[in-house]
mmCIF file of C-alpha atoms in Angstrom:
data_model
loop_
_atom_site.group_PDB
_atom_site.id
_atom_site.type_symbol
_atom_site.label_atom_id
_atom_site.label_comp_id
_atom_site.label_asym_id
_atom_site.label_seq_id
_atom_site.Cartn_x
_atom_site.Cartn_y
_atom_site.Cartn_z
ATOM 1 C CA MET A 1 0.000 0.000 0.000
ATOM 2 C CA THR A 2 1.433 3.412 -0.969
ATOM 3 C CA SER A 3 -1.456 5.638 0.070
ATOM 4 C CA PRO A 4 -0.821 9.013 1.728
ATOM 5 C CA LEU A 5 -1.856 7.448 5.055
ATOM 6 C CA PHE A 6 0.718 4.668 4.610
ATOM 7 C CA GLN A 7 3.407 7.229 3.824
ATOM 8 C CA ALA A 8 2.534 9.420 6.820
ATOM 9 C CA VAL A 9 2.494 6.526 9.296
ATOM 10 C CA SER A 10 5.689 5.094 7.801
ATOM 11 C CA ARG A 11 7.536 8.413 8.186
ATOM 12 C CA TYR A 12 6.439 8.821 11.783
ATOM 13 C CA ALA A 13 7.120 5.212 12.796
ATOM 14 C CA GLU A 14 10.574 5.128 11.187
ATOM 15 C CA ALA A 15 11.508 8.377 12.928
ATOM 16 C CA HIS A 16 10.289 7.397 16.385
ATOM 17 C CA ALA A 17 10.040 3.605 16.781
ATOM 18 C CA PRO A 18 12.830 2.197 19.007
ATOM 19 C CA ALA A 19 13.658 -1.410 18.113
ATOM 20 C CA HIS A 20 14.006 -2.494 21.762
ATOM 21 C CA GLN A 21 10.335 -1.655 22.399
ATOM 22 C CA GLY A 22 9.011 -3.770 19.568
ATOM 23 C CA GLY A 23 8.414 -0.806 17.308
ATOM 24 C CA VAL A 24 5.446 0.543 19.287
ATOM 25 C CA VAL A 25 5.246 4.340 19.559
ATOM 26 C CA GLN A 26 2.785 6.193 21.770
ATOM 27 C CA THR A 27 2.243 9.522 20.034
ATOM 28 C CA PRO A 28 1.587 12.881 21.747
ATOM 29 C CA ILE A 29 -2.104 12.407 20.896
ATOM 30 C CA PRO A 30 -3.634 10.472 23.821
ATOM 31 C CA GLY A 31 -4.545 6.914 22.853
ATOM 32 C CA LEU A 32 -2.955 7.101 19.395
ATOM 33 C CA SER A 33 -0.027 4.799 18.608
ATOM 34 C CA THR A 34 1.861 3.379 15.655
ATOM 35 C CA VAL A 35 3.563 0.002 15.223
ATOM 36 C CA ARG A 36 6.414 -0.852 12.871
ATOM 37 C CA ALA A 37 8.027 -4.312 12.865
ATOM 38 C CA THR A 38 10.629 -5.719 10.485
ATOM 39 C CA GLU A 39 10.016 -9.384 11.363
ATOM 40 C CA PRO A 40 7.161 -11.557 12.636
ATOM 41 C CA SER A 41 6.627 -11.304 16.387
ATOM 42 C CA GLY A 42 6.107 -13.713 19.207
ATOM 43 C CA LEU A 43 2.762 -14.063 20.931
ATOM 44 C CA LEU A 44 1.584 -11.000 22.862
ATOM 45 C CA TYR A 45 -0.920 -11.612 25.655
ATOM 46 C CA ALA A 46 -3.089 -8.687 26.729
ATOM 47 C CA ILE A 47 -6.519 -7.597 27.811
ATOM 48 C CA ALA A 48 -7.077 -5.141 25.025
ATOM 49 C CA ARG A 49 -8.911 -1.883 25.542
ATOM 50 C CA PRO A 50 -11.563 -0.928 22.993
ATOM 51 C CA ARG A 51 -9.717 0.366 19.932
ATOM 52 C CA ILE A 52 -9.530 0.652 16.177
ATOM 53 C CA CYS A 53 -6.363 -0.605 14.472
ATOM 54 C CA LEU A 54 -5.658 0.243 10.831
ATOM 55 C CA VAL A 55 -3.259 -2.225 9.196
ATOM 56 C CA LEU A 56 -1.318 -0.560 6.385
ATOM 57 C CA GLN A 57 1.272 -3.206 5.524
ATOM 58 C CA GLY A 58 1.944 -6.798 6.560
ATOM 59 C CA CYS A 59 -0.421 -9.047 8.504
ATOM 60 C CA LYS A 60 -1.465 -9.530 12.109
ATOM 61 C CA GLN A 61 -3.527 -12.208 13.837
ATOM 62 C CA VAL A 62 -5.592 -11.701 16.975
ATOM 63 C CA ALA A 63 -7.101 -14.639 18.837
ATOM 64 C CA MET A 64 -9.945 -14.265 21.323
ATOM 65 C CA GLY A 65 -10.880 -17.580 22.893
ATOM 66 C CA PRO A 66 -11.384 -20.120 20.091
ATOM 67 C CA GLN A 67 -11.732 -17.445 17.388
ATOM 68 C CA THR A 68 -8.829 -16.108 15.340
ATOM 69 C CA PHE A 69 -9.021 -12.924 13.276
ATOM 70 C CA GLY A 70 -6.485 -12.098 10.583
ATOM 71 C CA SER A 71 -6.028 -8.510 9.427
ATOM 72 C CA ALA A 72 -3.944 -7.493 6.418
ATOM 73 C CA ALA A 73 -3.046 -4.278 4.621
ATOM 74 C CA GLY A 74 -6.127 -2.169 3.950
ATOM 75 C CA GLU A 75 -8.167 -3.691 6.772
ATOM 76 C CA SER A 76 -9.289 -2.371 10.140
ATOM 77 C CA LEU A 77 -9.343 -4.442 13.310
ATOM 78 C CA LEU A 78 -12.019 -3.150 15.671
ATOM 79 C CA ILE A 79 -12.227 -4.211 19.325
ATOM 80 C CA THR A 80 -15.352 -2.955 21.096
ATOM 81 C CA ALA A 81 -14.872 -4.403 24.591
ATOM 82 C CA ASP A 82 -12.160 -5.093 27.147
ATOM 83 C CA VAL A 83 -11.347 -8.639 26.035
ATOM 84 C CA PRO A 84 -8.366 -10.981 26.511
ATOM 85 C CA THR A 85 -6.445 -11.377 23.277
ATOM 86 C CA VAL A 86 -3.375 -13.178 21.980
ATOM 87 C CA SER A 87 -1.897 -11.251 19.068
ATOM 88 C CA GLN A 88 0.981 -11.895 16.695
ATOM 89 C CA ILE A 89 2.470 -10.101 13.703
ATOM 90 C CA THR A 90 2.607 -12.830 11.073
ATOM 91 C CA ARG A 91 3.973 -11.003 8.013
ATOM 92 C CA ALA A 92 6.804 -8.483 8.246
ATOM 93 C CA SER A 93 10.277 -8.054 6.790
ATOM 94 C CA ALA A 94 12.979 -5.425 6.507
ATOM 95 C CA ALA A 95 11.915 -4.797 2.915
ATOM 96 C CA ALA A 96 8.199 -4.640 3.774
ATOM 97 C CA PRO A 97 7.736 -3.918 7.496
ATOM 98 C CA TYR A 98 4.470 -4.492 9.292
ATOM 99 C CA LEU A 99 2.889 -1.062 9.743
ATOM 100 C CA SER A 100 -0.247 0.007 11.576
ATOM 101 C CA MET A 101 -1.801 2.780 13.617
ATOM 102 C CA ALA A 102 -4.287 2.376 16.443
ATOM 103 C CA LEU A 103 -6.572 4.635 18.465
ATOM 104 C CA GLU A 104 -8.196 3.742 21.769
ATOM 105 C CA LEU A 105 -11.929 4.444 21.774
ATOM 106 C CA SER A 106 -13.133 7.106 24.207
ATOM 107 C CA LEU A 107 -16.293 6.273 26.154
ATOM 108 C CA PRO A 108 -17.128 9.939 26.936
ATOM 109 C CA VAL A 109 -16.839 10.881 23.256
ATOM 110 C CA ILE A 110 -18.956 7.875 22.249
ATOM 111 C CA ALA A 111 -21.626 8.780 24.822
ATOM 112 C CA ASP A 112 -21.772 12.420 23.728
ATOM 113 C CA LEU A 113 -21.931 11.621 20.028
ATOM 114 C CA SER A 114 -24.482 8.842 20.542
ATOM 115 C CA ALA A 115 -26.810 11.226 22.366
ATOM 116 C CA GLN A 116 -26.552 13.780 19.560
ATOM 117 C CA MET A 117 -26.911 11.217 16.774
ATOM 118 C CA GLY A 118 -30.095 9.936 18.377
ATOM 119 C CA ALA A 119 -29.572 6.266 17.468
ATOM 120 C CA VAL A 120 -30.344 3.354 19.765
ATOM 121 C CA PRO A 121 -28.128 0.355 20.536
ATOM 122 C CA GLY A 122 -28.483 -2.588 18.166
ATOM 123 C CA ASP A 123 -27.914 -6.318 18.497
ATOM 124 C CA ASP A 124 -24.314 -6.556 17.233
ATOM 125 C CA HIS A 125 -22.477 -8.158 20.168
ATOM 126 C CA ALA A 126 -19.272 -9.451 18.549
ATOM 127 C CA PRO A 127 -16.405 -7.691 20.384
ATOM 128 C CA VAL A 128 -13.811 -8.194 17.603
ATOM 129 C CA ARG A 129 -14.280 -7.761 13.892
ATOM 130 C CA VAL A 130 -12.180 -7.158 10.754
ATOM 131 C CA ASP A 131 -13.334 -5.103 7.766
ATOM 132 C CA PRO A 132 -11.920 -2.933 4.970
ATOM 133 C CA ILE A 133 -10.826 0.506 6.152
ATOM 134 C CA ASP A 134 -13.616 2.985 5.448
ATOM 135 C CA ALA A 135 -12.621 5.955 3.295
ATOM 136 C CA GLU A 136 -13.874 8.463 5.888
ATOM 137 C CA VAL A 137 -11.874 6.771 8.658
ATOM 138 C CA ALA A 138 -8.723 6.739 6.512
ATOM 139 C CA ASP A 139 -9.180 10.434 5.734
ATOM 140 C CA VAL A 140 -9.383 11.451 9.397
ATOM 141 C CA ALA A 141 -6.512 9.117 10.312
ATOM 142 C CA LEU A 142 -4.335 10.829 7.696
ATOM 143 C CA ARG A 143 -5.151 14.245 9.115
ATOM 144 C CA LEU A 144 -4.239 13.004 12.606
ATOM 145 C CA MET A 145 -0.863 11.764 11.360
ATOM 146 C CA ARG A 146 -0.202 15.023 9.524
ATOM 147 C CA LEU A 147 -1.096 16.941 12.667
ATOM 148 C CA LEU A 148 1.762 15.162 14.455
ATOM 149 C CA GLU A 149 4.138 16.860 12.019
ATOM 150 C CA ARG A 150 3.079 20.204 13.548
ATOM 151 C CA PRO A 151 3.612 19.673 17.309
ATOM 152 C CA GLN A 152 2.487 23.171 18.242
ATOM 153 C CA ALA A 153 -0.947 22.469 16.743
ATOM 154 C CA VAL A 154 -1.522 19.105 18.439
ATOM 155 C CA PRO A 155 -2.907 20.434 21.769
ATOM 156 C CA LEU A 156 -5.349 22.722 19.970
ATOM 157 C CA LEU A 157 -6.636 20.500 17.175
ATOM 158 C CA HIS A 158 -6.303 16.820 18.061
ATOM 159 C CA ALA A 159 -9.549 16.586 20.088
ATOM 160 C CA SER A 160 -11.742 17.623 17.162
ATOM 161 C CA LEU A 161 -10.103 15.094 14.839
ATOM 162 C CA VAL A 162 -10.399 12.278 17.403
ATOM 163 C CA ARG A 163 -14.047 13.183 17.807
ATOM 164 C CA GLU A 164 -14.583 13.133 14.033
ATOM 165 C CA LEU A 165 -12.990 9.680 13.784
ATOM 166 C CA HIS A 166 -15.364 8.409 16.480
ATOM 167 C CA TYR A 167 -18.275 9.882 14.524
ATOM 168 C CA TRP A 168 -17.427 7.940 11.377
ATOM 169 C CA LEU A 169 -17.023 4.747 13.378
ATOM 170 C CA LEU A 170 -20.424 5.273 14.995
ATOM 171 C CA ALA A 171 -21.980 6.067 11.616
ATOM 172 C CA GLY A 172 -20.495 2.945 10.044
ATOM 173 C CA ARG A 173 -21.506 -0.700 9.953
ATOM 174 C CA HIS A 174 -20.433 -1.372 13.538
ATOM 175 C CA GLY A 175 -21.868 1.752 15.099
ATOM 176 C CA ALA A 176 -24.335 -0.206 17.242
ATOM 177 C CA ALA A 177 -21.574 -2.254 18.878
ATOM 178 C CA ILE A 178 -19.448 0.821 19.572
ATOM 179 C CA ARG A 179 -22.408 2.837 20.834
ATOM 180 C CA ARG A 180 -23.114 0.342 23.606
ATOM 181 C CA LEU A 181 -19.789 1.249 25.213
ATOM 182 C CA GLY A 182 -20.908 4.776 25.975
ATOM 183 C CA TRP A 183 -24.675 4.347 26.194
ATOM 184 C CA PRO A 184 -25.670 5.378 29.733
ATOM 185 C CA GLY A 185 -27.263 2.487 31.582
ATOM 186 C CA SER A 186 -26.306 -0.157 29.029
ATOM 187 C CA HIS A 187 -24.887 -3.402 30.345
ATOM 188 C CA ALA A 188 -21.594 -2.733 28.556
ATOM 189 C CA HIS A 189 -21.353 0.732 30.092
ATOM 190 C CA ARG A 190 -22.064 -0.564 33.596
ATOM 191 C CA VAL A 191 -19.627 -3.462 33.231
ATOM 192 C CA ALA A 192 -17.017 -0.950 32.046
ATOM 193 C CA ARG A 193 -17.164 0.756 35.442
ATOM 194 C CA ALA A 194 -16.168 -2.496 37.124
ATOM 195 C CA VAL A 195 -13.501 -3.197 34.505
ATOM 196 C CA ALA A 196 -11.893 0.190 35.222
ATOM 197 C CA VAL A 197 -11.586 -0.726 38.914
ATOM 198 C CA LEU A 198 -10.211 -4.173 38.079
ATOM 199 C CA ARG A 199 -7.569 -2.656 35.806
ATOM 200 C CA THR A 200 -6.450 -0.230 38.522
ATOM 201 C CA ASP A 201 -6.690 -2.453 41.611
ATOM 202 C CA PHE A 202 -6.161 -5.956 40.199
ATOM 203 C CA ALA A 203 -3.541 -6.770 42.866
ATOM 204 C CA GLN A 204 -6.116 -6.238 45.631
ATOM 205 C CA PRO A 205 -8.898 -8.623 46.723
ATOM 206 C CA LEU A 206 -12.035 -7.484 44.876
ATOM 207 C CA PRO A 207 -15.181 -9.374 45.927
ATOM 208 C CA VAL A 208 -17.684 -9.906 43.147
ATOM 209 C CA GLU A 209 -20.372 -8.391 45.393
ATOM 210 C CA SER A 210 -18.461 -5.087 45.516
ATOM 211 C CA LEU A 211 -17.943 -5.039 41.755
ATOM 212 C CA ALA A 212 -21.602 -5.889 41.167
ATOM 213 C CA ALA A 213 -22.673 -3.014 43.426
ATOM 214 C CA LEU A 214 -20.413 -0.675 41.463
ATOM 215 C CA ALA A 215 -22.139 -1.785 38.254
ATOM 216 C CA GLY A 216 -25.595 -1.471 39.849
ATOM 217 C CA MET A 217 -26.419 -5.163 39.386
ATOM 218 C CA SER A 218 -27.060 -8.210 41.494
ATOM 219 C CA PRO A 219 -24.040 -10.555 41.748
ATOM 220 C CA SER A 220 -25.653 -13.172 39.501
ATOM 221 C CA SER A 221 -26.708 -10.613 36.862
ATOM 222 C CA PHE A 222 -23.293 -8.945 37.003
ATOM 223 C CA HIS A 223 -21.511 -12.257 36.508
ATOM 224 C CA GLN A 224 -23.692 -13.041 33.488
ATOM 225 C CA HIS A 225 -23.261 -9.656 31.804
ATOM 226 C CA PHE A 226 -19.551 -9.402 32.652
ATOM 227 C CA ARG A 227 -18.898 -12.701 30.867
ATOM 228 C CA ALA A 228 -21.088 -11.648 27.919
ATOM 229 C CA VAL A 229 -19.051 -8.450 27.460
ATOM 230 C CA THR A 230 -15.515 -9.700 28.201
ATOM 231 C CA SER A 231 -15.794 -13.494 27.585
ATOM 232 C CA LEU A 232 -14.390 -14.066 31.105
ATOM 233 C CA SER A 233 -15.748 -14.215 34.620
ATOM 234 C CA PRO A 234 -14.636 -11.346 36.910
ATOM 235 C CA LEU A 235 -12.223 -13.698 38.713
ATOM 236 C CA GLN A 236 -10.712 -14.926 35.424
ATOM 237 C CA PHE A 237 -10.393 -11.339 34.202
ATOM 238 C CA GLN A 238 -8.526 -10.315 37.356
ATOM 239 C CA LYS A 239 -6.315 -13.407 37.154
ATOM 240 C CA GLN A 240 -5.282 -12.638 33.585
ATOM 241 C CA LEU A 241 -4.516 -9.031 34.480
ATOM 242 C CA ARG A 242 -2.276 -10.264 37.299
ATOM 243 C CA LEU A 243 -0.454 -12.801 35.139
ATOM 244 C CA ILE A 244 0.073 -10.386 32.234
ATOM 245 C CA GLU A 245 1.507 -7.754 34.593
ATOM 246 C CA ALA A 246 3.712 -10.365 36.291
ATOM 247 C CA ARG A 247 5.130 -11.375 32.903
ATOM 248 C CA ARG A 248 5.845 -7.724 32.116
ATOM 249 C CA LEU A 249 7.672 -7.305 35.448
ATOM 250 C CA MET A 250 9.863 -10.326 34.757
ATOM 251 C CA LEU A 251 10.648 -9.451 31.141
ATOM 252 C CA SER A 252 10.963 -5.665 31.399
ATOM 253 C CA GLU A 253 12.244 -5.150 34.947
ATOM 254 C CA GLY A 254 14.061 -8.431 35.625
ATOM 255 C CA ALA A 255 11.854 -9.366 38.585
ATOM 256 C CA SER A 256 12.101 -12.915 39.909
ATOM 257 C CA ALA A 257 9.048 -15.145 39.677
ATOM 258 C CA SER A 258 8.378 -14.895 43.415
ATOM 259 C CA ARG A 259 8.765 -11.113 43.474
ATOM 260 C CA ALA A 260 6.454 -10.730 40.479
ATOM 261 C CA ALA A 261 3.903 -13.099 42.017
ATOM 262 C CA PHE A 262 3.692 -11.158 45.278
ATOM 263 C CA ALA A 263 3.700 -7.791 43.465
ATOM 264 C CA VAL A 264 0.524 -8.669 41.541
ATOM 265 C CA GLY A 265 -1.363 -10.058 44.520
ATOM 266 C CA TYR A 266 -0.552 -13.774 44.708
ATOM 267 C CA GLU A 267 0.025 -15.248 48.162
ATOM 268 C CA SER A 268 1.321 -18.593 46.866
ATOM 269 C CA VAL A 269 4.218 -18.868 44.397
ATOM 270 C CA SER A 270 3.254 -22.438 43.532
ATOM 271 C CA GLN A 271 -0.271 -21.347 42.615
ATOM 272 C CA PHE A 272 1.178 -18.488 40.560
ATOM 273 C CA THR A 273 3.474 -20.909 38.728
ATOM 274 C CA ARG A 274 0.622 -23.290 37.888
ATOM 275 C CA GLU A 275 -1.678 -20.552 36.611
ATOM 276 C CA TYR A 276 1.138 -18.826 34.704
ATOM 277 C CA GLY A 277 1.946 -22.078 32.892
ATOM 278 C CA ARG A 278 -1.703 -22.618 31.966
ATOM 279 C CA LEU A 279 -1.950 -19.159 30.391
ATOM 280 C CA PHE A 280 1.447 -18.810 28.718
ATOM 281 C CA GLY A 281 2.291 -22.448 28.016
ATOM 282 C CA LEU A 282 5.515 -22.502 30.060
ATOM 283 C CA PRO A 283 6.356 -21.952 33.750
ATOM 284 C CA PRO A 284 7.665 -18.444 34.565
ATOM 285 C CA VAL A 285 11.417 -19.093 34.507
ATOM 286 C CA ARG A 286 11.370 -21.098 31.269
ATOM 287 C CA ASP A 287 9.034 -18.604 29.611
ATOM 288 C CA THR A 288 11.206 -15.598 30.448
ATOM 289 C CA GLN A 289 14.365 -17.459 29.379
ATOM 290 C CA ALA A 290 12.760 -18.336 26.045
ATOM 291 C CA ALA A 291 11.568 -14.739 25.527
ATOM 292 C CA LYS A 292 15.021 -13.327 26.302
ATOM 293 C CA GLY A 293 16.592 -15.862 23.953
ATOM 294 C CA ARG A 294 14.310 -14.727 21.135
ATOM 295 C CA ALA A 295 15.186 -11.090 21.879
ATOM 296 C CA ARG A 296 18.947 -11.838 21.752
ATOM 297 C CA ALA A 297 18.554 -13.727 18.484
ATOM 298 C CA ALA A 298 16.656 -10.797 16.946
ATOM 299 C CA ALA A 299 19.213 -8.219 18.125
#
């Protein structure tokens, strides 16, 4: 792809992407990032925030539970819920790097636009979907990238462009699914309140009853709707947050398995080791050794 958007993202990513961080660049525009990779990646485990990802070159796969979604150049990957994902860049080379840009969706912007647009939530519940990039979305994305070339204008103009991008997403084929995120009183909106607390306080004991009260639901109703939105129970969601953060501590900060386990809220290292192995496929020490070996080989 040699579109103006491709060229703008490529210029920015090449100028700013440090190889030791996997080519991910957080731009000065909140929630906007670019990714550039010159070789296929390993598996990346995360609980993804709602976002739109525009793939401009190469290919990426995202797995959610038993489903796998492949996105290639010219396609958008839309995630409309906080869901656990396993992602991997599957096509990238020095001659043709993987290239993408992504923007986290803003619930306040969605809520405000939804109220003004006057539409009602629909029945589209799939939290991940892949489609061709809409022309209107590509146009706004290009203007966002060009804005980054004028740093003095970013604080004054980025909010209106981010808002316009949200408008075109809401007006598009998946508007109903996105709208539920910001629709006051919707199950997705109420579950999102609990998810925000889980993301912040995942290392602390968080009884389901307290989370349900925060969402304004009974414990049984909360459990049902939480799983419908995220594909996990609240306890499973918290567990994955803990394990993903523990892996980051070991890989990025050199923490030992026991230190990482206690830092994320585990009281038993043996339990941490068992649950870590079930999620990542290897026990902590072997997994971190393998990851560091791959990093040395790529260097």
